[in-house]
Tab-separated table of C-alpha atoms and ligand atoms in Angstrom:
chain	number	residue	atom	x	y	z
A	250	MET	CA	143.274	75.061	45.710
A	251	SER	CA	144.300	78.617	46.619
A	252	GLN	CA	147.306	80.468	45.331
A	253	ALA	CA	150.453	79.823	47.295
A	254	PRO	CA	153.449	82.141	47.076
A	255	SER	CA	156.235	81.056	44.782
A	256	THR	CA	159.884	81.450	45.619
A	257	PRO	CA	161.691	83.622	43.101
A	258	MET	CA	164.947	82.019	42.013
A	259	SER	CA	167.668	83.480	39.827
A	260	ALA	CA	168.625	81.465	36.759
A	261	ALA	CA	171.288	78.864	37.425
A	262	PRO	CA	174.467	78.819	35.347
A	263	ALA	CA	174.129	76.259	32.542
A	264	SER	CA	176.900	74.112	33.979
A	265	HIS	CA	175.040	73.754	37.279
A	266	PRO	CA	171.380	72.971	36.525
A	267	LEU	CA	169.258	73.420	39.610
A	268	PRO	CA	167.589	70.292	40.935
A	269	SER	CA	163.858	70.375	40.166
A	270	TYR	CA	162.948	71.074	43.773
A	271	LEU	CA	164.818	74.372	43.575
A	272	GLN	CA	163.384	75.573	40.302
A	273	ALA	CA	161.460	78.783	39.725
A	274	ASN	CA	157.990	77.275	39.984
A	275	ASN	CA	158.883	75.630	43.255
A	276	LEU	CA	156.503	76.621	46.023
A	277	GLY	CA	159.029	76.376	48.813
A	278	PRO	CA	158.149	74.689	52.102
A	279	TRP	CA	155.635	77.331	53.211
A	280	GLY	CA	153.793	77.109	49.883
A	281	VAL	CA	153.717	73.332	50.239
A	282	TYR	CA	152.253	73.647	53.718
A	283	LEU	CA	149.551	76.074	52.493
A	284	GLN	CA	148.550	73.550	49.820
A	285	GLN	CA	148.314	70.843	52.456
A	286	VAL	CA	145.972	73.046	54.513
A	287	ASP	CA	143.835	73.713	51.434
A	288	ARG	CA	143.523	69.994	50.842
A	289	VAL	CA	142.220	69.371	54.340
A	290	THR	CA	139.841	72.331	54.621
A	291	PRO	CA	136.826	70.553	53.007
A	292	TYR	CA	136.994	67.937	55.778
A	293	LEU	CA	136.940	70.345	58.723
A	294	GLY	CA	133.188	70.984	58.830
A	295	ASN	CA	132.219	74.031	60.890
A	296	LEU	CA	135.740	74.405	62.188
A	297	SER	CA	136.847	75.452	58.709
A	298	ARG	CA	135.781	79.002	59.579
A	299	TRP	CA	138.915	79.183	61.740
A	300	VAL	CA	141.253	77.758	59.091
A	301	GLU	CA	142.862	81.114	58.312
A	302	THR	CA	144.483	80.813	61.760
A	303	LEU	CA	146.565	77.928	60.426
A	304	LYS	CA	147.760	79.976	57.467
A	305	ARG	CA	149.247	82.737	59.596
A	306	PRO	CA	152.059	82.070	62.057
A	307	LYS	CA	151.165	83.668	65.373
A	308	ARG	CA	154.579	85.205	65.985
A	309	SER	CA	157.770	85.401	63.880
A	310	LEU	CA	161.024	86.749	65.261
A	311	ILE	CA	164.108	87.528	63.158
A	312	VAL	CA	167.270	88.205	65.130
A	313	ASP	CA	170.769	89.364	64.294
A	314	VAL	CA	173.394	87.088	65.840
A	315	PRO	CA	176.795	88.815	65.917
A	316	ILE	CA	179.785	86.900	67.289
A	317	HIS	CA	183.550	87.281	67.553
A	318	LEU	CA	185.245	84.805	65.238
A	319	ASP	CA	188.479	83.187	66.363
A	320	ASN	CA	190.422	85.414	63.944
A	321	GLY	CA	189.298	88.541	65.811
A	322	THR	CA	186.709	89.736	63.269
A	323	VAL	CA	182.975	89.970	63.885
A	324	ALA	CA	180.496	87.870	61.885
A	325	HIS	CA	176.725	88.366	61.716
A	326	PHE	CA	174.266	85.518	61.252
A	327	GLU	CA	170.520	85.678	60.784
A	328	GLY	CA	168.436	83.709	63.280
A	329	TYR	CA	164.714	82.980	63.505
A	330	ARG	CA	162.129	81.674	65.935
A	331	VAL	CA	158.571	81.244	64.710
A	332	GLN	CA	155.641	80.289	66.927
A	333	HIS	CA	153.061	79.071	64.480
A	334	ASN	CA	150.265	78.282	66.899
A	335	VAL	CA	149.909	78.100	70.678
A	336	SER	CA	146.221	77.244	71.006
A	337	ARG	CA	146.922	73.838	72.569
A	338	GLY	CA	149.868	74.826	74.756
A	339	PRO	CA	153.341	76.359	74.586
A	340	GLY	CA	155.215	76.432	71.306
A	341	LYS	CA	157.409	73.377	70.740
A	342	GLY	CA	159.877	72.484	68.040
A	343	GLY	CA	163.521	72.223	67.153
A	344	VAL	CA	166.267	74.603	66.104
A	345	ARG	CA	168.292	73.952	62.964
A	346	PHE	CA	171.633	75.342	61.884
A	347	HIS	CA	171.933	75.184	58.103
A	348	GLN	CA	173.186	77.456	55.355
A	349	ASP	CA	169.828	77.267	53.515
A	350	VAL	CA	167.601	78.220	56.463
A	351	THR	CA	165.141	81.000	55.597
A	352	LEU	CA	162.222	82.591	57.392
A	353	SER	CA	159.719	80.859	55.113
A	354	GLU	CA	161.333	77.472	55.757
A	355	VAL	CA	161.155	78.033	59.515
A	356	MET	CA	157.515	79.140	59.148
A	357	ALA	CA	156.693	75.858	57.395
A	358	LEU	CA	158.628	73.780	59.907
A	359	SER	CA	156.840	75.531	62.778
A	360	ALA	CA	153.473	74.830	61.164
A	361	TRP	CA	154.330	71.156	60.695
A	362	MET	CA	155.176	71.069	64.420
A	363	SER	CA	151.657	72.354	65.226
A	364	ILE	CA	150.198	69.543	63.119
A	365	LYS	CA	152.580	66.900	64.498
A	366	ASN	CA	152.041	67.831	68.151
A	367	ALA	CA	148.284	67.753	67.697
A	368	ALA	CA	148.470	64.467	65.746
A	369	VAL	CA	150.074	62.661	68.697
A	370	ASN	CA	148.038	64.780	71.110
A	371	VAL	CA	150.870	66.210	73.190
A	372	PRO	CA	149.807	69.492	74.843
A	373	TYR	CA	151.843	71.833	72.682
A	374	GLY	CA	151.452	74.297	69.886
A	375	GLY	CA	154.038	74.430	67.129
A	376	ALA	CA	157.259	76.414	66.851
A	377	LYS	CA	160.618	76.207	65.131
A	378	GLY	CA	163.877	78.093	65.010
A	379	GLY	CA	167.032	78.263	63.013
A	380	ILE	CA	170.162	80.119	62.049
A	381	ARG	CA	171.323	80.525	58.468
A	382	VAL	CA	174.844	79.169	58.899
A	383	ASP	CA	176.908	76.188	57.884
A	384	PRO	CA	178.031	75.057	61.344
A	385	LYS	CA	180.833	72.977	59.806
A	386	THR	CA	182.636	76.249	59.054
A	387	LEU	CA	182.716	77.247	62.749
A	388	SER	CA	185.123	76.222	65.487
A	389	ARG	CA	183.632	74.796	68.660
A	390	GLY	CA	184.135	78.140	70.424
A	391	GLU	CA	182.427	80.031	67.598
A	392	LEU	CA	179.548	77.541	67.612
A	393	GLU	CA	179.089	78.024	71.353
A	394	ARG	CA	179.169	81.826	71.099
A	395	MET	CA	176.675	81.784	68.229
A	396	THR	CA	174.334	79.411	70.081
A	397	ARG	CA	174.467	81.500	73.244
A	398	ARG	CA	173.886	84.825	71.495
A	399	TYR	CA	170.994	83.347	69.493
A	400	THR	CA	169.429	81.947	72.684
A	401	SER	CA	169.770	85.288	74.375
A	402	GLU	CA	168.148	87.055	71.402
A	403	ILE	CA	165.160	84.700	71.264
A	404	GLY	CA	165.029	84.665	75.086
A	405	ILE	CA	162.213	87.222	74.962
A	406	ILE	CA	159.821	84.633	73.546
A	407	ILE	CA	161.046	81.215	74.791
A	408	GLY	CA	160.609	79.655	78.238
A	409	PRO	CA	159.469	76.395	79.857
A	410	ASN	CA	155.839	77.559	79.693
A	411	LYS	CA	156.101	79.625	76.502
A	412	ASP	CA	158.128	77.889	73.840
A	413	ILE	CA	160.540	74.972	74.235
A	414	PRO	CA	163.270	74.437	71.602
A	415	ALA	CA	164.896	71.069	70.870
A	416	PRO	CA	167.458	69.588	68.465
A	417	ASP	CA	166.880	69.477	64.715
A	418	VAL	CA	169.210	69.403	61.693
A	419	ASN	CA	172.850	70.010	62.841
A	420	THR	CA	171.965	70.687	66.477
A	421	ASP	CA	172.541	68.229	69.295
A	422	GLU	CA	172.674	67.662	73.051
A	423	GLN	CA	175.637	69.998	73.533
A	424	ILE	CA	173.863	72.851	71.739
A	425	MET	CA	170.821	72.240	73.979
A	426	ALA	CA	173.080	72.352	77.067
A	427	TRP	CA	174.434	75.758	75.973
A	428	MET	CA	170.910	77.010	75.259
A	429	MET	CA	169.670	75.837	78.650
A	430	ASP	CA	172.637	77.423	80.409
A	431	THR	CA	172.294	80.746	78.588
A	432	TYR	CA	168.581	81.009	79.302
A	433	SER	CA	169.170	80.009	82.944
A	434	MET	CA	171.975	82.562	83.396
A	435	ASN	CA	169.713	85.293	82.059
A	436	GLN	CA	166.880	84.192	84.362
A	437	GLY	CA	169.073	83.787	87.437
A	438	SER	CA	168.048	80.192	88.097
A	439	THR	CA	168.468	76.847	86.391
A	440	ALA	CA	165.524	76.160	84.100
A	441	THR	CA	166.039	72.687	82.660
A	442	GLY	CA	162.561	72.654	81.083
A	443	VAL	CA	163.374	75.461	78.625
A	444	VAL	CA	164.769	73.021	76.035
A	445	THR	CA	164.488	69.280	75.428
A	446	GLY	CA	167.004	66.925	73.900
A	447	LYS	CA	169.519	67.867	76.622
A	448	PRO	CA	172.275	65.555	77.861
A	449	VAL	CA	170.831	62.970	80.260
A	450	ASP	CA	173.068	64.315	83.065
A	451	LEU	CA	171.465	67.724	82.652
A	452	GLY	CA	167.779	66.877	82.857
A	453	GLY	CA	167.606	65.098	79.525
A	454	SER	CA	165.548	61.975	79.013
A	455	LEU	CA	166.743	58.464	78.401
A	456	GLY	CA	165.665	57.375	74.931
A	457	ARG	CA	165.304	60.923	73.551
A	458	ARG	CA	168.191	60.640	71.101
A	459	GLU	CA	166.770	57.469	69.567
A	460	ALA	CA	163.117	58.534	69.842
A	461	THR	CA	162.525	59.901	66.336
A	462	GLY	CA	164.070	56.828	64.694
A	463	ARG	CA	162.147	54.539	67.035
A	464	GLY	CA	158.922	56.301	66.107
A	465	VAL	CA	159.739	55.947	62.390
A	466	PHE	CA	160.240	52.223	62.896
A	467	THR	CA	157.104	51.833	65.038
A	468	VAL	CA	154.824	53.558	62.539
A	469	GLY	CA	156.460	51.682	59.648
A	470	ALA	CA	155.907	48.331	61.357
A	471	GLU	CA	152.243	49.182	62.043
A	472	ALA	CA	151.629	50.240	58.446
A	473	ALA	CA	153.390	47.118	57.148
A	474	LYS	CA	150.810	44.986	58.981
A	475	HIS	CA	147.994	46.837	57.208
A	476	ILE	CA	149.443	46.231	53.741
A	477	GLY	CA	150.674	42.700	54.388
A	478	MET	CA	154.360	43.532	54.156
A	479	ASP	CA	156.800	41.344	56.070
A	480	ILE	CA	159.367	43.640	57.719
A	481	SER	CA	161.759	40.764	58.333
A	482	THR	CA	162.335	40.293	54.601
A	483	ALA	CA	161.943	43.923	53.490
A	484	ARG	CA	164.658	45.865	51.670
A	485	VAL	CA	165.141	49.381	53.014
A	486	ALA	CA	166.771	52.499	51.515
A	487	VAL	CA	167.576	55.424	53.807
A	488	GLN	CA	168.430	59.031	52.943
A	489	GLY	CA	170.233	60.763	55.830
A	490	PHE	CA	172.035	58.612	58.359
A	491	GLY	CA	172.057	60.816	61.439
A	492	ASN	CA	169.876	60.656	64.495
A	493	VAL	CA	166.749	59.753	62.565
A	494	GLY	CA	167.822	57.668	59.563
A	495	GLY	CA	170.661	55.937	61.413
A	496	ILE	CA	168.479	54.769	64.292
A	497	ALA	CA	165.552	53.830	62.034
A	498	GLY	CA	167.946	51.839	59.819
A	499	LYS	CA	169.362	50.094	62.883
A	500	LEU	CA	165.910	49.127	64.179
A	501	PHE	CA	164.779	47.836	60.778
A	502	ALA	CA	167.976	45.784	60.492
A	503	GLU	CA	167.396	44.375	63.990
A	504	ALA	CA	163.912	43.339	62.852
A	505	GLY	CA	165.531	41.356	60.022
A	506	ALA	CA	165.172	43.877	57.195
A	507	ARG	CA	168.029	44.459	54.736
A	508	VAL	CA	169.236	48.063	54.539
A	509	VAL	CA	170.423	48.037	50.921
A	510	ALA	CA	171.183	51.717	50.220
A	511	VAL	CA	172.098	54.766	52.246
A	512	GLN	CA	172.603	58.306	51.025
A	513	ASP	CA	173.907	61.255	53.011
A	514	HIS	CA	175.252	64.771	52.319
A	515	ALA	CA	178.497	63.307	50.925
A	516	GLY	CA	177.357	60.421	48.727
A	517	THR	CA	175.439	57.164	48.259
A	518	ILE	CA	176.364	53.568	49.053
A	519	TYR	CA	174.681	50.314	48.060
A	520	ARG	CA	174.874	46.634	48.963
A	521	GLU	CA	172.277	44.228	47.638
A	522	ALA	CA	172.892	41.688	50.404
A	523	GLY	CA	172.289	44.401	53.012
A	524	LEU	CA	174.674	46.739	54.821
A	525	ASP	CA	176.049	45.893	58.242
A	526	VAL	CA	174.262	48.775	60.001
A	527	PRO	CA	176.142	48.770	63.345
A	528	SER	CA	179.520	48.951	61.583
A	529	LEU	CA	178.177	51.599	59.165
A	530	LEU	CA	177.073	53.667	62.166
A	531	ARG	CA	180.599	53.363	63.613
A	532	HIS	CA	182.052	54.409	60.230
A	533	VAL	CA	179.780	57.487	60.168
A	534	ALA	CA	180.657	58.397	63.764
A	535	HIS	CA	184.334	58.155	62.838
A	536	THR	CA	184.422	59.815	59.383
A	537	GLY	CA	181.308	62.015	59.323
A	538	SER	CA	179.657	60.289	56.362
A	539	VAL	CA	178.733	56.940	54.798
A	540	VAL	CA	181.190	57.498	51.955
A	541	GLY	CA	184.169	55.158	51.929
A	542	PHE	CA	182.423	52.375	53.855
A	543	ALA	CA	184.377	49.291	52.831
A	544	GLN	CA	181.603	46.716	52.610
A	545	ALA	CA	179.532	48.575	49.992
A	546	GLU	CA	179.732	49.998	46.495
A	547	ALA	CA	179.440	53.722	45.794
A	548	ILE	CA	176.628	54.648	43.389
A	549	ALA	CA	175.640	57.951	41.762
A	550	ASN	CA	173.420	60.078	44.012
A	551	ASP	CA	170.577	60.181	41.500
A	552	LEU	CA	170.441	56.361	41.298
A	553	PHE	CA	169.461	56.248	44.970
A	554	TRP	CA	165.871	57.024	43.968
A	555	GLU	CA	165.558	53.980	41.718
A	556	VAL	CA	167.134	51.448	44.040
A	557	ASP	CA	165.156	48.195	44.292
A	558	CYS	CA	163.623	48.365	47.746
A	559	ASP	CA	160.350	47.891	49.627
A	560	ILE	CA	160.682	50.758	52.096
A	561	LEU	CA	162.204	54.185	51.461
A	562	ILE	CA	163.009	56.427	54.415
A	563	PRO	CA	163.821	60.042	53.528
A	564	ALA	CA	165.432	61.316	56.740
A	565	ALA	CA	167.313	64.398	55.564
A	566	LEU	CA	165.875	67.689	54.287
A	567	GLU	CA	162.728	69.026	52.606
A	568	GLN	CA	161.518	68.437	49.041
A	569	GLN	CA	163.817	65.531	48.259
A	570	ILE	CA	161.010	63.502	46.674
A	571	ASN	CA	159.606	65.637	43.891
A	572	ALA	CA	158.078	65.443	40.423
A	573	GLY	CA	161.557	64.699	39.067
A	574	ASN	CA	162.078	61.416	40.911
A	575	ALA	CA	158.717	60.252	42.343
A	576	GLY	CA	157.942	58.244	39.194
A	577	ARG	CA	161.149	56.218	39.541
A	578	ILE	CA	160.774	55.162	43.163
A	579	LYS	CA	160.379	51.377	43.510
A	580	ALA	CA	159.421	51.234	47.191
A	581	ARG	CA	155.882	50.251	48.217
A	582	MET	CA	156.066	52.342	51.348
A	583	ILE	CA	157.754	55.666	52.163
A	584	ILE	CA	158.276	56.626	55.794
A	585	GLU	CA	159.034	60.321	56.150
A	586	GLY	CA	161.695	60.671	58.831
A	587	ALA	CA	162.531	64.184	57.604
A	588	ASN	CA	160.164	67.128	57.769
A	589	GLY	CA	158.562	67.969	54.420
A	590	PRO	CA	160.575	65.571	52.212
A	591	THR	CA	157.759	65.059	49.645
A	592	THR	CA	156.279	67.806	47.466
A	593	PRO	CA	152.485	67.808	46.822
A	594	GLU	CA	153.130	66.954	43.139
A	595	ALA	CA	155.196	63.955	44.203
A	596	ASP	CA	152.483	62.993	46.707
A	597	ASP	CA	150.003	62.764	43.819
A	598	ILE	CA	152.383	60.755	41.622
A	599	LEU	CA	153.057	58.313	44.476
A	600	HIS	CA	149.348	58.025	45.240
A	601	ASP	CA	148.594	57.186	41.590
A	602	ARG	CA	151.359	54.583	41.659
A	603	ASN	CA	149.912	53.042	44.829
A	604	VAL	CA	152.949	53.855	46.981
A	605	LEU	CA	151.921	54.276	50.621
A	606	VAL	CA	153.354	57.468	52.158
A	607	LEU	CA	153.565	57.655	55.962
A	608	PRO	CA	153.732	61.436	56.390
A	609	ASP	CA	156.289	63.294	58.516
A	610	VAL	CA	153.604	64.753	60.758
A	611	ILE	CA	153.001	61.317	62.256
A	612	ALA	CA	156.030	59.256	61.143
A	613	ASN	CA	158.660	61.460	62.811
A	614	ALA	CA	156.581	62.501	65.827
A	615	GLY	CA	158.499	60.144	68.121
A	616	GLY	CA	161.117	62.811	68.824
A	617	VAL	CA	158.731	65.420	70.112
A	618	THR	CA	156.769	62.758	71.999
A	619	VAL	CA	159.823	61.906	74.078
A	620	SER	CA	160.605	65.627	74.288
A	621	TYR	CA	157.252	65.903	76.016
A	622	PHE	CA	158.284	63.123	78.430
A	623	GLU	CA	161.547	64.983	79.065
A	624	TRP	CA	159.711	68.227	79.838
A	625	VAL	CA	157.308	66.428	82.198
A	626	GLN	CA	160.248	64.738	83.955
A	627	ASP	CA	162.037	68.094	84.321
A	628	PHE	CA	158.970	69.681	85.909
A	629	SER	CA	158.465	66.833	88.347
A	630	SER	CA	162.224	66.244	88.888
A	631	PHE	CA	161.415	62.556	88.739
A	632	PHE	CA	163.056	60.521	86.007
A	633	TRP	CA	161.737	57.409	84.343
A	634	ASP	CA	163.713	54.400	83.157
A	635	GLU	CA	164.270	53.784	79.465
A	636	ALA	CA	161.937	50.792	79.247
A	637	GLU	CA	159.075	52.925	80.522
A	638	ILE	CA	159.878	55.733	78.100
A	639	ASN	CA	160.064	53.404	75.096
A	640	ALA	CA	156.866	51.599	76.072
A	641	ARG	CA	154.963	54.887	76.445
A	642	LEU	CA	156.390	56.147	73.146
A	643	VAL	CA	155.363	53.025	71.258
A	644	ARG	CA	151.885	53.118	72.762
A	645	ILE	CA	151.301	56.754	71.805
A	646	MET	CA	152.622	56.240	68.284
A	647	ARG	CA	150.560	53.099	67.685
A	648	GLU	CA	147.361	54.633	68.998
A	649	ALA	CA	147.827	57.844	67.040
A	650	PHE	CA	148.607	55.916	63.864
A	651	ALA	CA	145.612	53.598	64.277
A	652	GLY	CA	143.291	56.599	64.583
A	653	ILE	CA	144.792	58.259	61.525
A	654	TRP	CA	144.585	55.036	59.503
A	655	GLN	CA	140.882	54.831	60.317
A	656	VAL	CA	140.251	58.452	59.299
A	657	ALA	CA	142.057	57.779	56.011
A	658	GLN	CA	139.859	54.735	55.344
A	659	ASP	CA	136.640	56.492	56.346
A	660	ASN	CA	137.282	59.517	54.139
A	661	LYS	CA	139.197	57.747	51.349
A	662	VAL	CA	142.072	60.198	51.680
A	663	SER	CA	145.838	59.870	51.970
A	664	LEU	CA	147.450	59.383	55.377
A	665	ARG	CA	148.822	62.921	55.108
A	666	THR	CA	145.385	64.421	54.649
A	667	ALA	CA	144.045	62.128	57.389
A	668	THR	CA	146.745	63.304	59.803
A	669	PHE	CA	145.952	66.919	58.918
A	670	ILE	CA	142.232	66.241	59.486
A	671	VAL	CA	142.870	64.843	62.981
A	672	ALA	CA	145.392	67.543	63.909
A	673	CYS	CA	143.625	70.569	62.411
A	674	LYS	CA	140.363	69.597	64.112
A	675	ARG	CA	142.141	69.378	67.470
A	676	ILE	CA	143.873	72.727	66.998
A	677	LEU	CA	140.820	74.563	65.702
A	678	HIS	CA	138.594	73.050	68.362
A	679	THR	CA	140.787	74.582	71.101
A	680	ARG	CA	140.923	77.782	69.060
A	681	GLU	CA	137.144	77.921	69.144
A	682	LEU	CA	136.886	77.018	72.830
A	683	ARG	CA	139.361	79.723	73.780
A	684	GLY	CA	137.579	82.311	71.632
A	685	LEU	CA	138.960	85.457	70.108
A	686	TYR	CA	140.783	87.922	72.336
A	687	PRO	CA	139.825	90.669	73.162
B	1917	LIG	N1	163.119	68.664	65.675
B	1917	LIG	C1	162.251	67.554	65.971
B	1917	LIG	C2	161.064	67.559	65.048
B	1917	LIG	O1	161.114	68.106	63.971
B	1917	LIG	C3	161.893	67.487	67.443
B	1917	LIG	C4	161.193	68.675	68.003
B	1917	LIG	C5	161.031	68.642	69.514
B	1917	LIG	O2	161.392	67.653	70.141
B	1917	LIG	O3	160.562	69.646	70.046
B	1917	LIG	O4	160.064	66.957	65.327
């Protein structure tokens, strides 16, 4: 295993101990990704001579995003767009607005997009963007101005054939509409294909909003068959109840499962008999969080990890499952709705404890799969109905997962390493075919 960079952290005040995932020896997301590449390298055969390609993002852009605040002052935010790899096609990946966004986080997220896109075999490389900002502190006007200025700044590297952003943490259809409009204004013509995850009335795709959650459910249901788990009696715990966790929870509940615990940025709720997911979703839409939901008890955030459940779905941020809590998890199966929620140390602990981890790079690939459908529909200006979109999504996810399952069995490796084997071979094969320029 090669050396990965560590993230220097200042000591935390005694009254506020840092969670283990933020401590000084923490690798950070990019370090985690480098370890994952090291783990897969022995399985790449001759293609391993190109592996260094995967350890170096092709192009990283840092931009200053100045905007007028409503109070008349000017604020500056730092924005990023990283194109990790474009061997298989244009860059593709979301944009997140979060106060903890850093260049190294965006690098890791862009790399995971390369792996994910290759794992489901959509013709894209990997990219990701973000702004270090807490969007909850901005008015709607400020949010729009920031989004537009950021889009304009990264406009030199994005485009329908170059790099196609999409929603991610704290970004949604409206943000995509502003991005599309800004890019189009600068180009002088409407270019719907420059972003995906747009409103349906603006070249968006039916089923896109639910796609990541639907993919999480689809892959979970496939894996359950392999391990003899009955979804209709399973107990499910979900971290993050937005676009991904909320929809996945809803689909599991519709299949008969009991969603017993949900945690979000504001707190954790629990109900042994199972939460009423549709009314919880309405509560979240109304209040912004799961906290205060009447038909549930509030529990301490840390207890979420030891809740009695069969399936755990982390669908929030990175490094949530770490050496500090992996030993306490009761679930038999973890479906990674979030990107990078499990550290390599936790991966090993879970493996030793026989917990099956369905890795992000396949489990949450439903979103970008329907993004691909959206992009194709925009190019052809011919739009499909939702049944067709969902059927195609489920087919792609099932086929990709079946192939990965087989590779895991054949090589006696985890599903994460198996997904990396499939994806890295695809990426490096095109790398080799294209050859080195000049
Ligand atoms: N942000 C999503 C992801 O992490 C979707 C990316 C996309 O649709 O391009 O997979």
